Coordinates of C-alpha atoms and ligand atoms in Angstrom, one line a residue:
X1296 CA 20.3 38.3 15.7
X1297 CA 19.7 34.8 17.6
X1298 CA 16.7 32.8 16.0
X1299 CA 14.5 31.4 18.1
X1300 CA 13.4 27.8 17.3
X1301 CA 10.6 26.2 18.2
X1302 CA 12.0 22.5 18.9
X1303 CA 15.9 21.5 18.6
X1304 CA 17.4 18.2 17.9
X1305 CA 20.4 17.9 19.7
X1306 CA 23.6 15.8 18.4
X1307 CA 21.9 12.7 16.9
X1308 CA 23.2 11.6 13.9
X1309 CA 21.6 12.6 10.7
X1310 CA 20.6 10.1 8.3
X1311 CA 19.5 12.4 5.3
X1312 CA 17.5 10.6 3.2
X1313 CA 19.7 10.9 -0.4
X1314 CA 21.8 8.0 0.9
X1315 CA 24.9 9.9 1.4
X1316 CA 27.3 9.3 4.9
X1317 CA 25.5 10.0 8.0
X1318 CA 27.1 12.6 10.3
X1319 CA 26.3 14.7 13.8
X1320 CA 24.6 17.6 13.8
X1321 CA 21.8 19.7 15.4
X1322 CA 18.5 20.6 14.1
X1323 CA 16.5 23.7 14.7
X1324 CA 12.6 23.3 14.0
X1325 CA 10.5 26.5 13.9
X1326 CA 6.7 25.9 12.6
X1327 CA 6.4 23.2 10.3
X1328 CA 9.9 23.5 8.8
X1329 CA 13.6 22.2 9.5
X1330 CA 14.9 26.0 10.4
X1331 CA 18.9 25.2 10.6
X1332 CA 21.2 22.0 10.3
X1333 CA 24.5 22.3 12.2
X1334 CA 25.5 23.5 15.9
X1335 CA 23.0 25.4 17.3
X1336 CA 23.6 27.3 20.8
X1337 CA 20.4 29.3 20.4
X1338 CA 17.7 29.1 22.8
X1339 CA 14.5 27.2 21.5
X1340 CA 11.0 26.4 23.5
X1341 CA 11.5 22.2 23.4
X1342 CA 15.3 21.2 23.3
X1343 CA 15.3 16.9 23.1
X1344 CA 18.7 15.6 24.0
X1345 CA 18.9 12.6 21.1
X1346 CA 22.6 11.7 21.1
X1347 CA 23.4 8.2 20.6
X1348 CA 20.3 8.3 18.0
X1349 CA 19.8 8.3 14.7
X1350 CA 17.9 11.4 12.9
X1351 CA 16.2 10.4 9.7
X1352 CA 13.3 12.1 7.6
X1353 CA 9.8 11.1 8.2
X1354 CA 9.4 8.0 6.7
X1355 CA 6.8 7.4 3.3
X1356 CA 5.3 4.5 2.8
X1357 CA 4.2 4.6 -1.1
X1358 CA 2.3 1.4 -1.0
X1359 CA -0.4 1.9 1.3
X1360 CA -4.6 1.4 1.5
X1361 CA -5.0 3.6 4.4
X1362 CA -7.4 6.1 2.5
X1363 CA -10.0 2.9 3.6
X1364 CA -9.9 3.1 6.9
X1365 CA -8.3 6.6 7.8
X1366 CA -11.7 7.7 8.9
X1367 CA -12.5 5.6 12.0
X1368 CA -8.4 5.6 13.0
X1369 CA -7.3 9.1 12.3
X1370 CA -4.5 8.9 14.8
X1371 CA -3.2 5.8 12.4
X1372 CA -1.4 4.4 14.9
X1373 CA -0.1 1.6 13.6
X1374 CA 1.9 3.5 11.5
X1375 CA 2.7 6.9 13.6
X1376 CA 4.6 4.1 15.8
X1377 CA 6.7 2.6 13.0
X1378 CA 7.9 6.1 11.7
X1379 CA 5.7 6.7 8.9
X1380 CA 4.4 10.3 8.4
X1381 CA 3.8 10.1 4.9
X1382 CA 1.4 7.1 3.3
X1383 CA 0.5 6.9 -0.2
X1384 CA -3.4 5.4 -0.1
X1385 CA -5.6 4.2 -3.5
X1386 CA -2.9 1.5 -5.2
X1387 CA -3.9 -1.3 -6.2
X1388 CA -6.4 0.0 -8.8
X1389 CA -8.6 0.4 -5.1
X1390 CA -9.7 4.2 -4.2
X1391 CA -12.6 5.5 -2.6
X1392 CA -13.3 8.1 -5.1
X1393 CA -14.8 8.7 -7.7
X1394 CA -17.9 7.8 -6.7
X1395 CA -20.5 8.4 -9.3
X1396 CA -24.4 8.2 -8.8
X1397 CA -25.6 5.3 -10.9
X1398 CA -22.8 2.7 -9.7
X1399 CA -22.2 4.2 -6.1
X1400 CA -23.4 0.8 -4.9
X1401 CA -20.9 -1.6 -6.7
X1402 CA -18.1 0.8 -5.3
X1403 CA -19.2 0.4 -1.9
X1404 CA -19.1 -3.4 -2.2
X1405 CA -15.9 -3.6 -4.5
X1406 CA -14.3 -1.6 -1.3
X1407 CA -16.2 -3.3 1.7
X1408 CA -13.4 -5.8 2.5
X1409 CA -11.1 -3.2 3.1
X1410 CA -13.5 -0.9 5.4
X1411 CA -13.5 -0.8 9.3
X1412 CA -16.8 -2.8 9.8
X1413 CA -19.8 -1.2 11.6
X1414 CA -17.8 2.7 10.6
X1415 CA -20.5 5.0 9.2
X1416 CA -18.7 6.4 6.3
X1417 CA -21.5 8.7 5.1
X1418 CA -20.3 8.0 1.4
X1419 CA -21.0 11.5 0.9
X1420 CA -18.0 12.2 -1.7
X1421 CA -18.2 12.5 -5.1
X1422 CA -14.8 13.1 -6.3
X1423 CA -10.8 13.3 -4.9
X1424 CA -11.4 16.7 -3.9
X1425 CA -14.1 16.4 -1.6
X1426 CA -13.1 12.8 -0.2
X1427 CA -9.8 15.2 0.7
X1428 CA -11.7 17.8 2.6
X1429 CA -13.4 15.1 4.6
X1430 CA -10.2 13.6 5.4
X1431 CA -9.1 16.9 6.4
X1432 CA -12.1 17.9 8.5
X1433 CA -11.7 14.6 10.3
X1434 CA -8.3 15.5 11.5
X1435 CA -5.5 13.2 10.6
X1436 CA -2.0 12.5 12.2
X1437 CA 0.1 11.6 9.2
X1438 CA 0.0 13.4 5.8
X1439 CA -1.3 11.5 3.4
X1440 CA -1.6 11.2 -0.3
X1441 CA -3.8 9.2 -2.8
X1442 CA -3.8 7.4 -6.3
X1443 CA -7.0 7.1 -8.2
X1444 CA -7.4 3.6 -8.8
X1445 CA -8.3 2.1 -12.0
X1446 CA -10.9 -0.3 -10.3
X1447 CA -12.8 2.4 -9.1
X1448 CA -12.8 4.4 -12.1
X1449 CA -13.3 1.9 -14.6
X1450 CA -17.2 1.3 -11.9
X1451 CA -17.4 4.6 -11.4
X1452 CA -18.6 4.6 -15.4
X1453 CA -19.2 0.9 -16.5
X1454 CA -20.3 -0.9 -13.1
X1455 CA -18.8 -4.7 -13.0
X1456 CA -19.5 -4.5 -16.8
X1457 CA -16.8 -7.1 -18.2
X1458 CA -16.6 -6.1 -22.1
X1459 CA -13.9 -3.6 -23.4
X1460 CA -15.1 0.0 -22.9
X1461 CA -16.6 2.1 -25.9
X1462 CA -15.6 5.4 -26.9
X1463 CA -17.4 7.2 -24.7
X1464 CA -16.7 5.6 -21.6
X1465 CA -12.9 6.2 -22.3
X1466 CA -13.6 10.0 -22.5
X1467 CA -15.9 9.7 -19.4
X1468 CA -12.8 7.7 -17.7
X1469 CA -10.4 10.3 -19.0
X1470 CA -12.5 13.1 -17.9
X1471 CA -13.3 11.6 -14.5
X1472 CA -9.0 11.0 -14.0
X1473 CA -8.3 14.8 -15.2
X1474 CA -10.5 16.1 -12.7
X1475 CA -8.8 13.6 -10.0
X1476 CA -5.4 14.9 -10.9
X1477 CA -6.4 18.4 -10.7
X1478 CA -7.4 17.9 -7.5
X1479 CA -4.2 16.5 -6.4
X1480 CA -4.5 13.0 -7.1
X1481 CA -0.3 11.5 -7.3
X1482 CA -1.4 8.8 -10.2
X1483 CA -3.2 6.3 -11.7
X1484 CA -3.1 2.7 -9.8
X1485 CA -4.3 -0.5 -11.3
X1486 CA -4.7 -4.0 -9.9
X1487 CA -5.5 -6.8 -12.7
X1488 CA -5.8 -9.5 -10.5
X1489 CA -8.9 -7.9 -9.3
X1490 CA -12.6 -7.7 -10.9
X1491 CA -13.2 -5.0 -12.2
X1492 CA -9.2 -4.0 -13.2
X1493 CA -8.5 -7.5 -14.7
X1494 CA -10.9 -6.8 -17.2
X1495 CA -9.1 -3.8 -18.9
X1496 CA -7.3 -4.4 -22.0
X1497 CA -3.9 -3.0 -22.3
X1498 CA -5.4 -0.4 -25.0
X1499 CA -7.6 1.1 -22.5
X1500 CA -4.5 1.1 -19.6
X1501 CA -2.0 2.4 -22.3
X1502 CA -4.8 5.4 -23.1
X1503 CA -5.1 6.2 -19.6
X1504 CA -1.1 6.1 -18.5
X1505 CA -1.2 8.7 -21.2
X1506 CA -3.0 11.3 -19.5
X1507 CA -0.5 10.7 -16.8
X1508 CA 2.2 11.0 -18.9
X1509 CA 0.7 14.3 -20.0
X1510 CA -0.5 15.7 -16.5
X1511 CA 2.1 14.1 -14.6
X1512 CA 2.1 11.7 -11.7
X1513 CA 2.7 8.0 -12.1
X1514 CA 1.4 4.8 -13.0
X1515 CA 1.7 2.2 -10.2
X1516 CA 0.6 -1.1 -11.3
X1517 CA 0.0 -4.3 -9.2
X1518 CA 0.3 -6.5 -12.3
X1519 CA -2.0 -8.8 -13.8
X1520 CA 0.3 -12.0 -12.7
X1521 CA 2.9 -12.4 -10.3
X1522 CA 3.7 -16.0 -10.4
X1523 CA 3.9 -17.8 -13.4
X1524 CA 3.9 -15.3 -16.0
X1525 CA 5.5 -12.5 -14.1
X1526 CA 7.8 -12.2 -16.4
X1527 CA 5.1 -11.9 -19.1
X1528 CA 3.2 -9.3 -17.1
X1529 CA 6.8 -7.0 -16.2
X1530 CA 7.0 -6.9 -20.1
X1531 CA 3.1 -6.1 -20.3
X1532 CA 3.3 -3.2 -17.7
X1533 CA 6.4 -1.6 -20.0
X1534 CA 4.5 -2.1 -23.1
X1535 CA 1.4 -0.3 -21.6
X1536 CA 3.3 2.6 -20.2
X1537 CA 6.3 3.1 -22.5
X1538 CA 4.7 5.6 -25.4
X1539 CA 3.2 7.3 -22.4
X1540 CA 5.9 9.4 -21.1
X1541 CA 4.1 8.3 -17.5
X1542 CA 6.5 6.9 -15.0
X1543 CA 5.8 3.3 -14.1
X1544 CA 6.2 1.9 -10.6
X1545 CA 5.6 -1.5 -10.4
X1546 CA 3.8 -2.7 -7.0
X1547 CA 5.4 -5.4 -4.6
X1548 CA 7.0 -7.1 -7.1
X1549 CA 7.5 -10.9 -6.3
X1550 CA 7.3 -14.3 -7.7
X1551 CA 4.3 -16.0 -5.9
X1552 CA 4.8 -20.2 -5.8
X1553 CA 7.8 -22.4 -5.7
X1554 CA 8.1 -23.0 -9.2
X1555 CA 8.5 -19.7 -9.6
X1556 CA 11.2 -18.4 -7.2
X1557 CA 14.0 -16.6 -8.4
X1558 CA 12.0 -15.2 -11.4
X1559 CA 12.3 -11.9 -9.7
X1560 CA 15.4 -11.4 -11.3
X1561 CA 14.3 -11.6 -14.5
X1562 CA 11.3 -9.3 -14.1
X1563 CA 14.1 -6.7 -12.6
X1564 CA 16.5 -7.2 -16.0
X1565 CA 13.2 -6.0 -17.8
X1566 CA 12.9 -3.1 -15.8
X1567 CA 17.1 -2.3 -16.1
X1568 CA 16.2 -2.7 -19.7
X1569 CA 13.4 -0.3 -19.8
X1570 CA 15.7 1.8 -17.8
X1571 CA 18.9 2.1 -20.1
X1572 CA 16.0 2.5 -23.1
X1573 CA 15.4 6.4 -20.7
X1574 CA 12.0 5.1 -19.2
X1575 CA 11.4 6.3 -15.8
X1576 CA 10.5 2.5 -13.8
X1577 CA 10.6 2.0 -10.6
X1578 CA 9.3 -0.6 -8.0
X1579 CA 8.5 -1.4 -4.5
X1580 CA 8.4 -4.8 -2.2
X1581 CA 7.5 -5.5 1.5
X1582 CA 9.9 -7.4 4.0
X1583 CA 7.6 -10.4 4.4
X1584 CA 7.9 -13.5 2.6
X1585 CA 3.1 -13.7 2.7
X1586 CA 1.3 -11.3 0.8
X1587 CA -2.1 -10.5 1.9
X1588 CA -5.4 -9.6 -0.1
X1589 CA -9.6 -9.9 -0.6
X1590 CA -10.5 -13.8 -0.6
X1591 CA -12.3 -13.4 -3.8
X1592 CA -8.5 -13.1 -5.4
X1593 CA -8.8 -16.5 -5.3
X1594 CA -11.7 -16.8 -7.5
X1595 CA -11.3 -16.8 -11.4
X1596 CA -12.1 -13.3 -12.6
X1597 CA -15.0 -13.7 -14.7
X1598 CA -17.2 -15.0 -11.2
X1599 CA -17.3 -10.8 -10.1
X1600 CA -19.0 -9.8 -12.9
X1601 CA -21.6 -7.3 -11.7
X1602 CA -20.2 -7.4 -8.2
X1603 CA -20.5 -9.1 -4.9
X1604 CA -24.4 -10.5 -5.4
X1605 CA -23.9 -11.8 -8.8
X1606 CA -20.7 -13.8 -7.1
X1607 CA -23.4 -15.3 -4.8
X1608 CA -25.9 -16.2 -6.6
X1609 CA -23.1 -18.2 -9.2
X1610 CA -22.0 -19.9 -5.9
X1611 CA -25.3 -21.4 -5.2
X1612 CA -25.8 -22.0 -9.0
X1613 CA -24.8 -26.1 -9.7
X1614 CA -23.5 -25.3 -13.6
X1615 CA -21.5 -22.3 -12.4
X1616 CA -20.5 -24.0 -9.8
X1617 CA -19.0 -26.4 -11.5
X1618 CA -17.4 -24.2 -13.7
X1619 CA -15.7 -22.7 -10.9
X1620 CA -14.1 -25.8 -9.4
X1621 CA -13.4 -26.8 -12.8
X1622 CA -11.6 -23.3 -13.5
X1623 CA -9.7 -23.6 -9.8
X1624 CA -8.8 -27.1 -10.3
X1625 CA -7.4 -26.9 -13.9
X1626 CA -6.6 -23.3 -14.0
X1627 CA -8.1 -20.7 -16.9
X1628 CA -6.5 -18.3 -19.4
X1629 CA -6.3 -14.7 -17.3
X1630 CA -6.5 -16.6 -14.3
X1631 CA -3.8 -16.5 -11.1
X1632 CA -4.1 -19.3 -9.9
X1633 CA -3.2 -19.1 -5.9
X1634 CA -4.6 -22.0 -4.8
X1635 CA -3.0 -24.1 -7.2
X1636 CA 0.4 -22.1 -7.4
X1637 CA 0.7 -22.4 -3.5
X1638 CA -2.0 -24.6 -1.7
X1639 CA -4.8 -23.7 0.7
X1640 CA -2.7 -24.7 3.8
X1641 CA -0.8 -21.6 2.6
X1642 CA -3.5 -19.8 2.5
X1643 CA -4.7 -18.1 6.7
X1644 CA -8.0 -16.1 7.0
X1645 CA -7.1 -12.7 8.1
X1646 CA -10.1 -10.9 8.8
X1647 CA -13.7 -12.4 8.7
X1648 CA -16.4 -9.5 10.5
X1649 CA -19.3 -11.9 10.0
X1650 CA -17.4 -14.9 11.9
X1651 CA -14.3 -13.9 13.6
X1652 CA -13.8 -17.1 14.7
X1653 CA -12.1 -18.1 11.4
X1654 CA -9.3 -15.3 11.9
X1655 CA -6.3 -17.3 11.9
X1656 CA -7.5 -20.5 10.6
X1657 CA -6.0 -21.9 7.2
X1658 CA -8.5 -22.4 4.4
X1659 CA -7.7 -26.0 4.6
X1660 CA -9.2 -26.2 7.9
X1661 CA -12.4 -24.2 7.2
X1662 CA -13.0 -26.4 4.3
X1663 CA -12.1 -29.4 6.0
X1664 CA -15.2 -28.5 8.6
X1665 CA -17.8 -27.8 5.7
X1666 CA -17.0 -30.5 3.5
X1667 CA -14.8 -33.9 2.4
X1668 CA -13.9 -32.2 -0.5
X1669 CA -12.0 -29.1 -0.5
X1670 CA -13.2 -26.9 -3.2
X1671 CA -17.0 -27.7 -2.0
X1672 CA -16.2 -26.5 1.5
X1673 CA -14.5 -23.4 0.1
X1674 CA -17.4 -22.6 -2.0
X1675 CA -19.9 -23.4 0.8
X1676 CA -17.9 -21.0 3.4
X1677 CA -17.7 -18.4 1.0
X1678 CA -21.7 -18.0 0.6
X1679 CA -22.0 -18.4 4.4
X1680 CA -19.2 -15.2 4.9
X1681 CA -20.7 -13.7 1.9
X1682 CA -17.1 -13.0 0.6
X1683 CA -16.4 -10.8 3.3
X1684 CA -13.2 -12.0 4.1
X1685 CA -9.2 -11.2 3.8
X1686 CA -6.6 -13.7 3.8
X1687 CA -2.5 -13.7 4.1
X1688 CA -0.8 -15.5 1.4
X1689 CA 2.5 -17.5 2.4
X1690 CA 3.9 -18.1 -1.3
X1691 CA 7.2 -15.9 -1.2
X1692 CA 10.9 -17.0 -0.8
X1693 CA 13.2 -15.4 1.4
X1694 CA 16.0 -14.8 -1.2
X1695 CA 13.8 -13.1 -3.5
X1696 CA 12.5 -10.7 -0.8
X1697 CA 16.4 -10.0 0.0
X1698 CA 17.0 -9.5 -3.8
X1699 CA 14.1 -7.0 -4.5
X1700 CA 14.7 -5.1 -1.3
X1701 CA 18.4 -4.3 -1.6
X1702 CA 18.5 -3.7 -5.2
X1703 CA 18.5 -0.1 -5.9
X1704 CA 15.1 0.6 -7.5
X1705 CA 13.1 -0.5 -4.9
X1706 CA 11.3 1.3 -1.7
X1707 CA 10.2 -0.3 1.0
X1708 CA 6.5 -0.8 1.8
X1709 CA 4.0 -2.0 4.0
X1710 CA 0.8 -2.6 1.3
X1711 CA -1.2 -2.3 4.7
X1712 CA -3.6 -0.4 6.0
X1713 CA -4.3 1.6 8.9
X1714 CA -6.0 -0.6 12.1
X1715 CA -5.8 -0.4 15.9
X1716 CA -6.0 -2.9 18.8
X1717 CA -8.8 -1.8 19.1
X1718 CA -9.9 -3.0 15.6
X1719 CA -8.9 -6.9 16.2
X1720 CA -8.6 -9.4 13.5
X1721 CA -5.6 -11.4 12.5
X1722 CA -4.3 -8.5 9.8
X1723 CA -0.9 -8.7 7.8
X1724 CA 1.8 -8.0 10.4
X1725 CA 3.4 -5.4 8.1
X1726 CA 1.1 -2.9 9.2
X1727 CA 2.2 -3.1 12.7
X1728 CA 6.9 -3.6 11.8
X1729 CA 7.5 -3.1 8.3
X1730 CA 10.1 -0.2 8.6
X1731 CA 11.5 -1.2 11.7
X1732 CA 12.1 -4.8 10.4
X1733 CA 13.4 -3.2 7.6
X1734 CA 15.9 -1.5 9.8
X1735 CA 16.3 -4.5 12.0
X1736 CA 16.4 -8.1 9.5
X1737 CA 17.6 -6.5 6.3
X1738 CA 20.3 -3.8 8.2
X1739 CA 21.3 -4.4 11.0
X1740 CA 20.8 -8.4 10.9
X1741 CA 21.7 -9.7 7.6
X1742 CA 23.9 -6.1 6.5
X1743 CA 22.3 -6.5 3.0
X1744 CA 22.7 -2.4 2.7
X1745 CA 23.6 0.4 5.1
X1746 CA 21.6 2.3 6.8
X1747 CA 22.5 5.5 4.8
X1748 CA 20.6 3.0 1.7
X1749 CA 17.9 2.1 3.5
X1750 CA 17.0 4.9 5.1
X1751 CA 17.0 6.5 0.8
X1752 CA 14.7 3.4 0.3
X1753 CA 11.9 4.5 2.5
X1754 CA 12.5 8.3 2.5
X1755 CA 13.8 10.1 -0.8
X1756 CA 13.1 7.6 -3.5
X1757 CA 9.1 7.8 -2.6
X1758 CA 9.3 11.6 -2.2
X1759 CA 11.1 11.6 -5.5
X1760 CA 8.2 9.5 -7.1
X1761 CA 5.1 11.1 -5.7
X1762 CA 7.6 14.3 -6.6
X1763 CA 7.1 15.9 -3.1
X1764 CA 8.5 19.3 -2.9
X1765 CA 9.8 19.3 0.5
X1766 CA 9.6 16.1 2.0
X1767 CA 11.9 12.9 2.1
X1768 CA 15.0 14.6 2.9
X1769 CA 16.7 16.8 6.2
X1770 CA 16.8 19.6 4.1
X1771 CA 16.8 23.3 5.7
X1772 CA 13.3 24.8 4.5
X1773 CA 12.1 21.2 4.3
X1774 CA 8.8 20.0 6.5
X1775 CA 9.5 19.2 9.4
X1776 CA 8.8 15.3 9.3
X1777 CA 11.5 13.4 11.3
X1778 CA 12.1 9.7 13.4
X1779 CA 14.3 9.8 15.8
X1780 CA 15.5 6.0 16.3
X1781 CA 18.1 3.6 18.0
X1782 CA 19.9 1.8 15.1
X1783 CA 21.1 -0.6 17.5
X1784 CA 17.8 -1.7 19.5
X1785 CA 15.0 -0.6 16.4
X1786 CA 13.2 -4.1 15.9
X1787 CA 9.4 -5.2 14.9
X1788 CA 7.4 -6.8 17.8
X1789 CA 4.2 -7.8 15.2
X1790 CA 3.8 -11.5 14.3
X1791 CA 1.0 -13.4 11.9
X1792 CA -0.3 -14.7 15.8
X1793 CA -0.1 -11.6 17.8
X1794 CA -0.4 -8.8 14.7
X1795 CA -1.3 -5.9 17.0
X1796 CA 2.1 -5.3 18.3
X1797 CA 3.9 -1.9 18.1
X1798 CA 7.9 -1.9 17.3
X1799 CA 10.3 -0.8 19.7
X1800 CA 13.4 1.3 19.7
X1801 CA 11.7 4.2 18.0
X1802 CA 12.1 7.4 20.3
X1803 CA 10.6 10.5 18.9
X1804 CA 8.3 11.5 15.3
X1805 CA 7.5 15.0 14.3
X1806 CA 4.9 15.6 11.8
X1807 CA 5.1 19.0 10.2
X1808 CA 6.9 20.3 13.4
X1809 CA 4.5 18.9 16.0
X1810 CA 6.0 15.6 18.1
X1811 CA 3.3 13.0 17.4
X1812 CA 5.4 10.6 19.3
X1813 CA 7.3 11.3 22.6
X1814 CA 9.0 8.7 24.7
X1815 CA 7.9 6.0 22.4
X1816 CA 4.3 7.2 22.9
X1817 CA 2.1 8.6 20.7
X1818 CA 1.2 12.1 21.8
X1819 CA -2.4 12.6 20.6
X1820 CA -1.8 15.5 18.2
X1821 CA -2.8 15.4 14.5
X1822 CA -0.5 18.2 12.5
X1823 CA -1.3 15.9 9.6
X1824 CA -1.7 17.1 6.2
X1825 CA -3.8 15.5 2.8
X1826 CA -1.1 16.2 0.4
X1827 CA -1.9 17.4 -2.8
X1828 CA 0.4 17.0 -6.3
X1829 CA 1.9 20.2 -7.2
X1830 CA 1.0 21.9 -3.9
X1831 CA 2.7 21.6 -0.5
X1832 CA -0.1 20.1 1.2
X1833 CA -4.4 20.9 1.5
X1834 CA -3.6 23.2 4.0
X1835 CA -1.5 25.8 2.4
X1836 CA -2.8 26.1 -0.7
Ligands
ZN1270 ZN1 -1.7 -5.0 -4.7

């Protein structure tokens, strides 16, 4: 008997997602699911004509923050247009859950520089489960996924405490991270350049990769250096997570600062090493030589202790104040340095909601305007912003990025988050062209891989890490979560000056069966799922 489809693909060229040779072929699309692969002379309610085009599984982006802002921009625009129908939210040791009653306002301030400002969140979460219900409620046009991060744990039971955690917070932390995973939490994330993650010791990380090694799910780790002792904290991350049975996925790995260029190959020998030894590592880099991040990354770690306010008042303080310059200027065990390792004319304000005139200034210009000497500037414009600011980092080199992006254990990620035009500010272009300047620089331009391997890079490999079920691959009885692209003309428009560009040379996306882009616009439907470990999605389980 004839099937009936709901949507078919006609003769575009299927990029799989495993990384094997691309070839021509049809595909049929009833519900949410890829139906049939092959010729199909069946009739079907949509039939899209997508010769001449490639055909490649939805694209996941594994290193994402959109769980911050998916509220106020369900339809996540930003990233529907680039091909992404899968994001990965909480690394970085940042989640928005849990949220627990006696530090619920230290969360709320350790997150603010990430929120949309003037969104009513409500904040009226406690845990994973219900922050995914409310995500769900809301409507959302990808499927999204999310890591508890170690940051938010780590206040959820100890505030902005600094010291080492006693017995009983570890079990509170453990039991607060069991209940995350059971309700579908992917991981544990940690970020040890920021207050409160950098004050973990690698006892307490090693004790909580272990649950994940139990439970399942990995351990993705922006690492507590990533200039000069990234080789130091590659080796760290292994020793934390090796007993543990968890998988380890290092975050954006780079070497930050001209004196340490080329180190990335050392810090990928470690991981090779780790690999022959059986340990399941992994890592993931974005195709930008500036990393972006909180301006209070640029402060020595021990300032944050007990949160934004306590920052303040130790930048009006003269003798902490000191301290600090002295710590910036000389450096200080625990300590990445940025401005040191790269220079504030390196260094470009991103987003600042309390003065937006700063967006796109370097710090050395904002300084310059408060004061003859730079660090007393940057202090004094940090208590007039309140350290409400994010700034793009231009500290990478470009044969690093190429070396990290083509070599085999990496994905491809944006580490952005999801914004608008309508949102403004001077945000991170990758949130606007990572994949399709993946597809355009890295392919097509410089040939460092095929398309068959890049297309595995941003598909498969972060389905097979978050261990999605049926997603990441053209698969019949797989979701339905395709791009349909022009290899030839797919190319990133977004720039550090004019961020809010969409890419072009993207023709189609289905989410779960539904077209949420048509004729390189976006359609306005939301067949988005929260994903949830172990199940297919919120939805159906
Ligand atoms: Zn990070």
């Amino acid at each position: 008997m004839p099937q009936h489809f709901d949507m078919v693909l006609k003769g575009g060229r299927i990029f799989d997602g495993t990384g094997n040779p691309s070839y021509v072929a049809d595909i049929g699309i009833t519900e949410s699911r890829i139906a049939r692969i092959g010729y199909i002379e069946e009739d079907a309610s949509e039939i899209a004509d997508v010769r001449g085009f490639a055909v490649s599984p939805g694209f996941i982006d594994l290193h994402n923050h959109s769980d911050h802002t998916i509220l106020p921009f369900p339809d996540a625009e930003n990233y529907i247009m680039q091909g992404v129908t899968t994001s990965l939210g909480g690394n970085c040791g940042i989640s928005m859950a849990p949220l627990s009653a006696d530090f619920c306002k230290l969360t709320r301030d350790y997150l603010s520089p990430f929120l949309h400002p003037g969104y009513e969140y409500g904040w009226d979460w406690k845990n994973t489960g219900e922050f995914s219900r409310k995500i769900q409620e809301n409507g959302t046009t990808q499927n999204v996924g999310f890591l508890i991060g170690h940051g938010t744990l780590r206040i959820a039971v100890k505030g902005f405490d600094r010291g080492a955690c006693s017995p009983e917070e570890m079990r509170k932390m453990r039991a607060l991270l069991d209940e995350a995973m059971e309700e579908g939490a992917f991981g544990l994330s940690a970020g040890l350049i920021y207050s409160p993650g950098s004050y973990a010791s690698e006892e307490e990380l090693s004790e909580l990769t272990a649950r994940i090694g139990k439970i399942g799910g990995f351990f993705a780790l922006h690492m507590r250096n990533e200039s000069d002792q990234l080789i130091e904290s590659v080796e760290e991350a292994v020793r934390i997570t090796e007993k543990s049975g968890a998988a380890l996925h290092i975050s954006h790995l780079k070497a930050g600062g001209r004196p340490n260029w080329g180190k990335v190959h050392g810090a990928l020998a470690v991981m090779d090493e780790a690999r022959a030894r059986g340990m399941n590592v992994t890592c993931d880099a974005y195709p930008y030589n500036a990393g972006m991040t909180t301006i209070t990354a640029l402060l020595p770690p021990w300032t944050l202790e007990g949160g934004v306010n306590a920052l303040l008042s130790r930048l009006g303080d003269p003798d902490s104040r000191e301290t600090i310059i002295r710590d910036l200027r000389e450096g200080a065990v625990g300590f990445e340095n940025w401005l040191r390792n790269i220079g504030c004319s390196n260094v470009g304000i991103a987003a600042c909601p309390s003065a937006r005139r700063y967006e796109g200034m370097t710090l050395q210009e904002i300084a310059r305007e408060k004061s003859p000497e730079f660090h007393e500037g940057f202090l004094n414009w940090l208590i007039e912003v309140e350290c409400n600011a994010t700034m793009v980092l231009f500290s990478l080199y470009e044969d690093d990025v190429d070396f990290v992006i083509s070599h085999p254990l990496s994905c491809v990620v944006s580490d952005g988050w999801i914004t608008s035009p309508k949102a403004g500010g001077k945000p991170h272009p990758r949130g606007y062209g990572t994949f399709p300047r993946f597809l355009a620089r890295y392919v097509r331009e410089k040939r460092l891989l095929s398309l068959e391997e890049a297309v595995r890079k941003i598909t498969s490999l972060p389905a097979s890490i978050m261990c999605l079920k049926d997603r990441g691959m053209i698969r019949e009885g797989f979701r339905a979560d395709l791009v349909v692209f022009d290899p030839a003309k797919i190319r990133d428009k977004a720039t550090f000056e004019e961020p809010h560009q969409f890419p072009e040379g993207i023709h189609s996306v289905v989410v779960n069966g539904r077209k949420v882009v048509s004729g390189g616009c976006l359609t306005g439907a939301r067949p988005g799922n929260v994903l949830i470990k172990g199940e297919y999605s919120l939805e159906s389980s």
